[in-house]
C-alpha cells in the first residue's frame, strides 16, 4: 500500500514536471519574438532613423522630390546631427531608408521605411510605412528591401 502511494505521487510529480517544461518552452519562444520586436523598434526609433528622416524631409522640402542616395540627404544636415550606431548600416535610396543590423538576433537583416504622400496632395504631410504596404490614394517612394519576418515587426510599424 505504501509503495503504491509513493509510485502514484512520483507519477504525479512527473506530470507536473512535464507540464512546467512545456510552459517554459512556450515562454522562451515568446520571449525570443519579443526581443526581436524590441530590436526592430530600436532600429526605427533610435537616432539613426530620425537623422535619415530629417535629411529626407529637408531635401524633399527644398527640391520637391526625395533624395536618390544617402549623400544627397546627408549634404543638408550638419555632421553633429547625423548619428549612426556602429552596429547599424543606413542607406537611403529614392527616399527609402534601409537600416541593416549586425546584432545577434537580426544579423544581416534589413528594415525599410518608405515615405508616402497622398496622391492628391503631393506636397502635403509625409508619412512613413514599413514593408511592402500599398493603399489606394497614397504614393509610395523607394523600393522595399525588408527581409525581417512579419512576426518580428511590431504592429505599430505595419
mmCIF file with all atom_site columns, C-alpha atoms in Angstrom:
data_model
loop_
_atom_site.group_PDB
_atom_site.id
_atom_site.type_symbol
_atom_site.label_atom_id
_atom_site.label_alt_id
_atom_site.label_comp_id
_atom_site.label_asym_id
_atom_site.label_entity_id
_atom_site.label_seq_id
_atom_site.pdbx_PDB_ins_code
_atom_site.Cartn_x
_atom_site.Cartn_y
_atom_site.Cartn_z
_atom_site.occupancy
_atom_site.B_iso_or_equiv
_atom_site.pdbx_formal_charge
_atom_site.auth_seq_id
_atom_site.auth_comp_id
_atom_site.auth_asym_id
_atom_site.auth_atom_id
_atom_site.pdbx_PDB_model_num
ATOM 1   C CA . UNK A 1 1   ? 0.000  0.000  0.000   1.00 0.00 ? 1   UNK A CA 1
ATOM 2   C CA . UNK A 1 2   ? 2.793  2.408  0.923   1.00 0.00 ? 2   UNK A CA 1
ATOM 3   C CA . UNK A 1 3   ? 4.719  1.618  -2.261  1.00 0.00 ? 3   UNK A CA 1
ATOM 4   C CA . UNK A 1 4   ? 1.613  2.222  -4.343  1.00 0.00 ? 4   UNK A CA 1
ATOM 5   C CA . UNK A 1 5   ? 1.130  5.714  -2.846  1.00 0.00 ? 5   UNK A CA 1
ATOM 6   C CA . UNK A 1 6   ? 4.761  6.597  -3.457  1.00 0.00 ? 6   UNK A CA 1
ATOM 7   C CA . UNK A 1 7   ? 4.509  5.450  -7.044  1.00 0.00 ? 7   UNK A CA 1
ATOM 8   C CA . UNK A 1 8   ? 1.340  7.498  -7.574  1.00 0.00 ? 8   UNK A CA 1
ATOM 9   C CA . UNK A 1 9   ? 2.982  10.635 -6.098  1.00 0.00 ? 9   UNK A CA 1
ATOM 10  C CA . UNK A 1 10  ? 6.050  10.060 -8.230  1.00 0.00 ? 10  UNK A CA 1
ATOM 11  C CA . UNK A 1 11  ? 3.911  9.788  -11.388 1.00 0.00 ? 11  UNK A CA 1
ATOM 12  C CA . UNK A 1 12  ? 2.010  12.956 -10.420 1.00 0.00 ? 12  UNK A CA 1
ATOM 13  C CA . UNK A 1 13  ? 5.309  14.725 -9.845  1.00 0.00 ? 13  UNK A CA 1
ATOM 14  C CA . UNK A 1 14  ? 6.484  13.660 -13.319 1.00 0.00 ? 14  UNK A CA 1
ATOM 15  C CA . UNK A 1 15  ? 3.273  15.042 -14.834 1.00 0.00 ? 15  UNK A CA 1
ATOM 16  C CA . UNK A 1 16  ? 3.839  18.369 -13.081 1.00 0.00 ? 16  UNK A CA 1
ATOM 17  C CA . UNK A 1 17  ? 7.428  18.494 -14.326 1.00 0.00 ? 17  UNK A CA 1
ATOM 18  C CA . UNK A 1 18  ? 6.330  17.786 -17.926 1.00 0.00 ? 18  UNK A CA 1
ATOM 19  C CA . UNK A 1 19  ? 3.638  20.485 -17.789 1.00 0.00 ? 19  UNK A CA 1
ATOM 20  C CA . UNK A 1 20  ? 6.053  23.057 -16.355 1.00 0.00 ? 20  UNK A CA 1
ATOM 21  C CA . UNK A 1 21  ? 8.631  22.139 -19.020 1.00 0.00 ? 21  UNK A CA 1
ATOM 22  C CA . UNK A 1 22  ? 6.097  22.716 -21.802 1.00 0.00 ? 22  UNK A CA 1
ATOM 23  C CA . UNK A 1 23  ? 5.154  26.094 -20.315 1.00 0.00 ? 23  UNK A CA 1
ATOM 24  C CA . UNK A 1 24  ? 8.830  27.096 -20.097 1.00 0.00 ? 24  UNK A CA 1
ATOM 25  C CA . UNK A 1 25  ? 9.409  26.211 -23.764 1.00 0.00 ? 25  UNK A CA 1
ATOM 26  C CA . UNK A 1 26  ? 6.401  28.309 -24.804 1.00 0.00 ? 26  UNK A CA 1
ATOM 27  C CA . UNK A 1 27  ? 7.556  31.222 -22.647 1.00 0.00 ? 27  UNK A CA 1
ATOM 28  C CA . UNK A 1 28  ? 11.101 31.140 -24.048 1.00 0.00 ? 28  UNK A CA 1
ATOM 29  C CA . UNK A 1 29  ? 9.865  31.140 -27.666 1.00 0.00 ? 29  UNK A CA 1
ATOM 30  C CA . UNK A 1 30  ? 7.533  34.061 -26.948 1.00 0.00 ? 30  UNK A CA 1
ATOM 31  C CA . UNK A 1 31  ? 10.354 35.922 -25.267 1.00 0.00 ? 31  UNK A CA 1
ATOM 32  C CA . UNK A 1 32  ? 12.606 35.452 -28.307 1.00 0.00 ? 32  UNK A CA 1
ATOM 33  C CA . UNK A 1 33  ? 9.934  37.008 -30.555 1.00 0.00 ? 33  UNK A CA 1
ATOM 34  C CA . UNK A 1 34  ? 9.537  39.845 -28.049 1.00 0.00 ? 34  UNK A CA 1
ATOM 35  C CA . UNK A 1 35  ? 13.291 40.528 -28.117 1.00 0.00 ? 35  UNK A CA 1
ATOM 36  C CA . UNK A 1 36  ? 13.342 40.578 -31.928 1.00 0.00 ? 36  UNK A CA 1
ATOM 37  C CA . UNK A 1 37  ? 10.420 43.038 -31.972 1.00 0.00 ? 37  UNK A CA 1
ATOM 38  C CA . UNK A 1 38  ? 12.234 45.218 -29.459 1.00 0.00 ? 38  UNK A CA 1
ATOM 39  C CA . UNK A 1 39  ? 15.306 45.262 -31.672 1.00 0.00 ? 39  UNK A CA 1
ATOM 40  C CA . UNK A 1 40  ? 13.255 46.214 -34.748 1.00 0.00 ? 40  UNK A CA 1
ATOM 41  C CA . UNK A 1 41  ? 11.639 49.011 -32.752 1.00 0.00 ? 41  UNK A CA 1
ATOM 42  C CA . UNK A 1 42  ? 15.107 50.130 -31.682 1.00 0.00 ? 42  UNK A CA 1
ATOM 43  C CA . UNK A 1 43  ? 16.187 50.232 -35.339 1.00 0.00 ? 43  UNK A CA 1
ATOM 44  C CA . UNK A 1 44  ? 13.378 52.664 -36.130 1.00 0.00 ? 44  UNK A CA 1
ATOM 45  C CA . UNK A 1 45  ? 13.088 54.861 -33.092 1.00 0.00 ? 45  UNK A CA 1
ATOM 46  C CA . UNK A 1 46  ? 16.734 55.462 -32.324 1.00 0.00 ? 46  UNK A CA 1
ATOM 47  C CA . UNK A 1 47  ? 18.682 58.453 -33.593 1.00 0.00 ? 47  UNK A CA 1
ATOM 48  C CA . UNK A 1 48  ? 19.854 56.983 -36.906 1.00 0.00 ? 48  UNK A CA 1
ATOM 49  C CA . UNK A 1 49  ? 16.367 56.756 -38.433 1.00 0.00 ? 49  UNK A CA 1
ATOM 50  C CA . UNK A 1 50  ? 15.424 60.191 -37.126 1.00 0.00 ? 50  UNK A CA 1
ATOM 51  C CA . UNK A 1 51  ? 18.523 61.669 -38.793 1.00 0.00 ? 51  UNK A CA 1
ATOM 52  C CA . UNK A 1 52  ? 17.816 59.919 -42.072 1.00 0.00 ? 52  UNK A CA 1
ATOM 53  C CA . UNK A 1 53  ? 14.191 61.017 -41.957 1.00 0.00 ? 53  UNK A CA 1
ATOM 54  C CA . UNK A 1 54  ? 15.184 64.618 -41.260 1.00 0.00 ? 54  UNK A CA 1
ATOM 55  C CA . UNK A 1 55  ? 17.632 64.628 -44.175 1.00 0.00 ? 55  UNK A CA 1
ATOM 56  C CA . UNK A 1 56  ? 14.968 63.140 -46.446 1.00 0.00 ? 56  UNK A CA 1
ATOM 57  C CA . UNK A 1 57  ? 12.356 65.691 -45.429 1.00 0.00 ? 57  UNK A CA 1
ATOM 58  C CA . UNK A 1 58  ? 14.731 68.636 -45.782 1.00 0.00 ? 58  UNK A CA 1
ATOM 59  C CA . UNK A 1 59  ? 15.714 67.516 -49.278 1.00 0.00 ? 59  UNK A CA 1
ATOM 60  C CA . UNK A 1 60  ? 12.046 66.968 -50.174 1.00 0.00 ? 60  UNK A CA 1
ATOM 61  C CA . UNK A 1 61  ? 11.102 70.446 -48.908 1.00 0.00 ? 61  UNK A CA 1
ATOM 62  C CA . UNK A 1 62  ? 13.862 72.113 -50.949 1.00 0.00 ? 62  UNK A CA 1
ATOM 63  C CA . UNK A 1 63  ? 13.698 70.082 -54.160 1.00 0.00 ? 63  UNK A CA 1
ATOM 64  C CA . UNK A 1 64  ? 10.157 68.651 -54.303 1.00 0.00 ? 64  UNK A CA 1
ATOM 65  C CA . UNK A 1 65  ? 11.492 65.105 -54.571 1.00 0.00 ? 65  UNK A CA 1
ATOM 66  C CA . UNK A 1 66  ? 13.199 62.651 -52.269 1.00 0.00 ? 66  UNK A CA 1
ATOM 67  C CA . UNK A 1 67  ? 16.985 62.187 -52.361 1.00 0.00 ? 67  UNK A CA 1
ATOM 68  C CA . UNK A 1 68  ? 18.294 59.482 -54.670 1.00 0.00 ? 68  UNK A CA 1
ATOM 69  C CA . UNK A 1 69  ? 21.114 58.448 -52.326 1.00 0.00 ? 69  UNK A CA 1
ATOM 70  C CA . UNK A 1 70  ? 22.482 58.868 -48.821 1.00 0.00 ? 70  UNK A CA 1
ATOM 71  C CA . UNK A 1 71  ? 24.933 61.593 -49.803 1.00 0.00 ? 71  UNK A CA 1
ATOM 72  C CA . UNK A 1 72  ? 22.158 63.883 -51.051 1.00 0.00 ? 72  UNK A CA 1
ATOM 73  C CA . UNK A 1 73  ? 20.293 63.548 -47.753 1.00 0.00 ? 73  UNK A CA 1
ATOM 74  C CA . UNK A 1 74  ? 23.459 63.969 -45.677 1.00 0.00 ? 74  UNK A CA 1
ATOM 75  C CA . UNK A 1 75  ? 24.552 67.100 -47.515 1.00 0.00 ? 75  UNK A CA 1
ATOM 76  C CA . UNK A 1 76  ? 21.804 69.135 -45.858 1.00 0.00 ? 76  UNK A CA 1
ATOM 77  C CA . UNK A 1 77  ? 22.485 68.014 -42.277 1.00 0.00 ? 77  UNK A CA 1
ATOM 78  C CA . UNK A 1 78  ? 25.262 69.323 -40.059 1.00 0.00 ? 78  UNK A CA 1
ATOM 79  C CA . UNK A 1 79  ? 27.614 66.467 -39.065 1.00 0.00 ? 79  UNK A CA 1
ATOM 80  C CA . UNK A 1 80  ? 26.623 66.647 -35.386 1.00 0.00 ? 80  UNK A CA 1
ATOM 81  C CA . UNK A 1 81  ? 23.011 65.807 -36.354 1.00 0.00 ? 81  UNK A CA 1
ATOM 82  C CA . UNK A 1 82  ? 23.918 62.625 -38.222 1.00 0.00 ? 82  UNK A CA 1
ATOM 83  C CA . UNK A 1 83  ? 24.241 59.780 -35.779 1.00 0.00 ? 83  UNK A CA 1
ATOM 84  C CA . UNK A 1 84  ? 24.609 56.128 -36.756 1.00 0.00 ? 84  UNK A CA 1
ATOM 85  C CA . UNK A 1 85  ? 25.298 53.391 -34.264 1.00 0.00 ? 85  UNK A CA 1
ATOM 86  C CA . UNK A 1 86  ? 28.271 51.188 -35.203 1.00 0.00 ? 86  UNK A CA 1
ATOM 87  C CA . UNK A 1 87  ? 26.141 48.040 -35.441 1.00 0.00 ? 87  UNK A CA 1
ATOM 88  C CA . UNK A 1 88  ? 23.736 49.648 -37.910 1.00 0.00 ? 88  UNK A CA 1
ATOM 89  C CA . UNK A 1 89  ? 24.137 50.421 -41.587 1.00 0.00 ? 89  UNK A CA 1
ATOM 90  C CA . UNK A 1 90  ? 21.849 53.095 -43.006 1.00 0.00 ? 90  UNK A CA 1
ATOM 91  C CA . UNK A 1 91  ? 21.347 53.568 -46.751 1.00 0.00 ? 91  UNK A CA 1
ATOM 92  C CA . UNK A 1 92  ? 18.947 55.983 -48.421 1.00 0.00 ? 92  UNK A CA 1
ATOM 93  C CA . UNK A 1 93  ? 17.824 55.416 -51.997 1.00 0.00 ? 93  UNK A CA 1
ATOM 94  C CA . UNK A 1 94  ? 14.919 57.158 -53.702 1.00 0.00 ? 94  UNK A CA 1
ATOM 95  C CA . UNK A 1 95  ? 13.723 58.362 -50.296 1.00 0.00 ? 95  UNK A CA 1
ATOM 96  C CA . UNK A 1 96  ? 13.522 54.900 -48.743 1.00 0.00 ? 96  UNK A CA 1
ATOM 97  C CA . UNK A 1 97  ? 15.615 54.409 -45.614 1.00 0.00 ? 97  UNK A CA 1
ATOM 98  C CA . UNK A 1 98  ? 17.164 50.938 -45.323 1.00 0.00 ? 98  UNK A CA 1
ATOM 99  C CA . UNK A 1 99  ? 18.523 50.104 -41.874 1.00 0.00 ? 99  UNK A CA 1
ATOM 100 C CA . UNK A 1 100 ? 20.594 46.926 -41.565 1.00 0.00 ? 100 UNK A CA 1
ATOM 101 C CA . UNK A 1 101 ? 21.508 45.284 -38.305 1.00 0.00 ? 101 UNK A CA 1
ATOM 102 C CA . UNK A 1 102 ? 24.519 43.216 -37.369 1.00 0.00 ? 102 UNK A CA 1
ATOM 103 C CA . UNK A 1 103 ? 23.276 42.295 -33.913 1.00 0.00 ? 103 UNK A CA 1
ATOM 104 C CA . UNK A 1 104 ? 22.891 38.663 -32.956 1.00 0.00 ? 104 UNK A CA 1
ATOM 105 C CA . UNK A 1 105 ? 19.146 38.193 -33.487 1.00 0.00 ? 105 UNK A CA 1
ATOM 106 C CA . UNK A 1 106 ? 18.769 40.119 -36.739 1.00 0.00 ? 106 UNK A CA 1
ATOM 107 C CA . UNK A 1 107 ? 22.237 39.787 -38.226 1.00 0.00 ? 107 UNK A CA 1
ATOM 108 C CA . UNK A 1 108 ? 22.240 40.826 -41.855 1.00 0.00 ? 108 UNK A CA 1
ATOM 109 C CA . UNK A 1 109 ? 18.512 41.675 -41.856 1.00 0.00 ? 109 UNK A CA 1
ATOM 110 C CA . UNK A 1 110 ? 17.215 44.915 -43.325 1.00 0.00 ? 110 UNK A CA 1
ATOM 111 C CA . UNK A 1 111 ? 14.235 47.052 -42.375 1.00 0.00 ? 111 UNK A CA 1
ATOM 112 C CA . UNK A 1 112 ? 12.958 49.589 -44.899 1.00 0.00 ? 112 UNK A CA 1
ATOM 113 C CA . UNK A 1 113 ? 10.945 52.659 -44.005 1.00 0.00 ? 113 UNK A CA 1
ATOM 114 C CA . UNK A 1 114 ? 9.481  54.357 -47.067 1.00 0.00 ? 114 UNK A CA 1
ATOM 115 C CA . UNK A 1 115 ? 7.954  57.821 -47.363 1.00 0.00 ? 115 UNK A CA 1
ATOM 116 C CA . UNK A 1 116 ? 4.389  58.123 -48.607 1.00 0.00 ? 116 UNK A CA 1
ATOM 117 C CA . UNK A 1 117 ? 2.321  61.155 -49.576 1.00 0.00 ? 117 UNK A CA 1
ATOM 118 C CA . UNK A 1 118 ? -1.287 61.499 -50.620 1.00 0.00 ? 118 UNK A CA 1
ATOM 119 C CA . UNK A 1 119 ? -1.651 61.350 -54.395 1.00 0.00 ? 119 UNK A CA 1
ATOM 120 C CA . UNK A 1 120 ? -3.984 64.350 -54.459 1.00 0.00 ? 120 UNK A CA 1
ATOM 121 C CA . UNK A 1 121 ? -1.640 66.406 -52.207 1.00 0.00 ? 121 UNK A CA 1
ATOM 122 C CA . UNK A 1 122 ? 1.978  65.528 -53.139 1.00 0.00 ? 122 UNK A CA 1
ATOM 123 C CA . UNK A 1 123 ? 3.420  68.451 -51.177 1.00 0.00 ? 123 UNK A CA 1
ATOM 124 C CA . UNK A 1 124 ? 1.424  67.686 -48.036 1.00 0.00 ? 124 UNK A CA 1
ATOM 125 C CA . UNK A 1 125 ? 2.360  65.693 -44.966 1.00 0.00 ? 125 UNK A CA 1
ATOM 126 C CA . UNK A 1 126 ? 4.860  62.881 -45.412 1.00 0.00 ? 126 UNK A CA 1
ATOM 127 C CA . UNK A 1 127 ? 4.121  59.618 -43.617 1.00 0.00 ? 127 UNK A CA 1
ATOM 128 C CA . UNK A 1 128 ? 6.358  56.562 -43.280 1.00 0.00 ? 128 UNK A CA 1
ATOM 129 C CA . UNK A 1 129 ? 5.471  52.910 -43.888 1.00 0.00 ? 129 UNK A CA 1
ATOM 130 C CA . UNK A 1 130 ? 7.373  49.731 -43.238 1.00 0.00 ? 130 UNK A CA 1
ATOM 131 C CA . UNK A 1 131 ? 7.385  46.789 -45.590 1.00 0.00 ? 131 UNK A CA 1
ATOM 132 C CA . UNK A 1 132 ? 5.504  46.401 -48.833 1.00 0.00 ? 132 UNK A CA 1
ATOM 133 C CA . UNK A 1 133 ? 2.387  48.251 -47.742 1.00 0.00 ? 133 UNK A CA 1
ATOM 134 C CA . UNK A 1 134 ? 0.165  49.605 -50.520 1.00 0.00 ? 134 UNK A CA 1
ATOM 135 C CA . UNK A 1 135 ? -3.024 51.563 -50.032 1.00 0.00 ? 135 UNK A CA 1
ATOM 136 C CA . UNK A 1 136 ? -5.050 53.421 -52.601 1.00 0.00 ? 136 UNK A CA 1
ATOM 137 C CA . UNK A 1 137 ? -4.742 57.176 -52.575 1.00 0.00 ? 137 UNK A CA 1
ATOM 138 C CA . UNK A 1 138 ? -1.105 57.135 -51.426 1.00 0.00 ? 138 UNK A CA 1
ATOM 139 C CA . UNK A 1 139 ? 2.095  57.393 -53.457 1.00 0.00 ? 139 UNK A CA 1
ATOM 140 C CA . UNK A 1 140 ? 4.924  55.290 -52.016 1.00 0.00 ? 140 UNK A CA 1
ATOM 141 C CA . UNK A 1 141 ? 8.548  56.192 -52.779 1.00 0.00 ? 141 UNK A CA 1
ATOM 142 C CA . UNK A 1 142 ? 11.526 53.859 -52.952 1.00 0.00 ? 142 UNK A CA 1
ATOM 143 C CA . UNK A 1 143 ? 11.885 50.085 -53.010 1.00 0.00 ? 143 UNK A CA 1
ATOM 144 C CA . UNK A 1 144 ? 11.070 47.840 -50.085 1.00 0.00 ? 144 UNK A CA 1
ATOM 145 C CA . UNK A 1 145 ? 14.066 45.716 -49.040 1.00 0.00 ? 145 UNK A CA 1
ATOM 146 C CA . UNK A 1 146 ? 12.617 44.488 -45.739 1.00 0.00 ? 146 UNK A CA 1
ATOM 147 C CA . UNK A 1 147 ? 13.643 40.886 -45.138 1.00 0.00 ? 147 UNK A CA 1
ATOM 148 C CA . UNK A 1 148 ? 12.645 40.657 -41.486 1.00 0.00 ? 148 UNK A CA 1
ATOM 149 C CA . UNK A 1 149 ? 9.855  38.184 -40.763 1.00 0.00 ? 149 UNK A CA 1
ATOM 150 C CA . UNK A 1 150 ? 6.417  39.746 -40.285 1.00 0.00 ? 150 UNK A CA 1
ATOM 151 C CA . UNK A 1 151 ? 6.098  38.256 -36.809 1.00 0.00 ? 151 UNK A CA 1
ATOM 152 C CA . UNK A 1 152 ? 9.161  40.278 -35.746 1.00 0.00 ? 152 UNK A CA 1
ATOM 153 C CA . UNK A 1 153 ? 7.760  43.594 -36.998 1.00 0.00 ? 153 UNK A CA 1
ATOM 154 C CA . UNK A 1 154 ? 5.725  45.379 -34.323 1.00 0.00 ? 154 UNK A CA 1
ATOM 155 C CA . UNK A 1 155 ? 2.103  46.220 -35.137 1.00 0.00 ? 155 UNK A CA 1
ATOM 156 C CA . UNK A 1 156 ? 2.904  49.932 -34.821 1.00 0.00 ? 156 UNK A CA 1
ATOM 157 C CA . UNK A 1 157 ? 5.036  49.720 -37.971 1.00 0.00 ? 157 UNK A CA 1
ATOM 158 C CA . UNK A 1 158 ? 2.681  47.644 -40.119 1.00 0.00 ? 158 UNK A CA 1
#
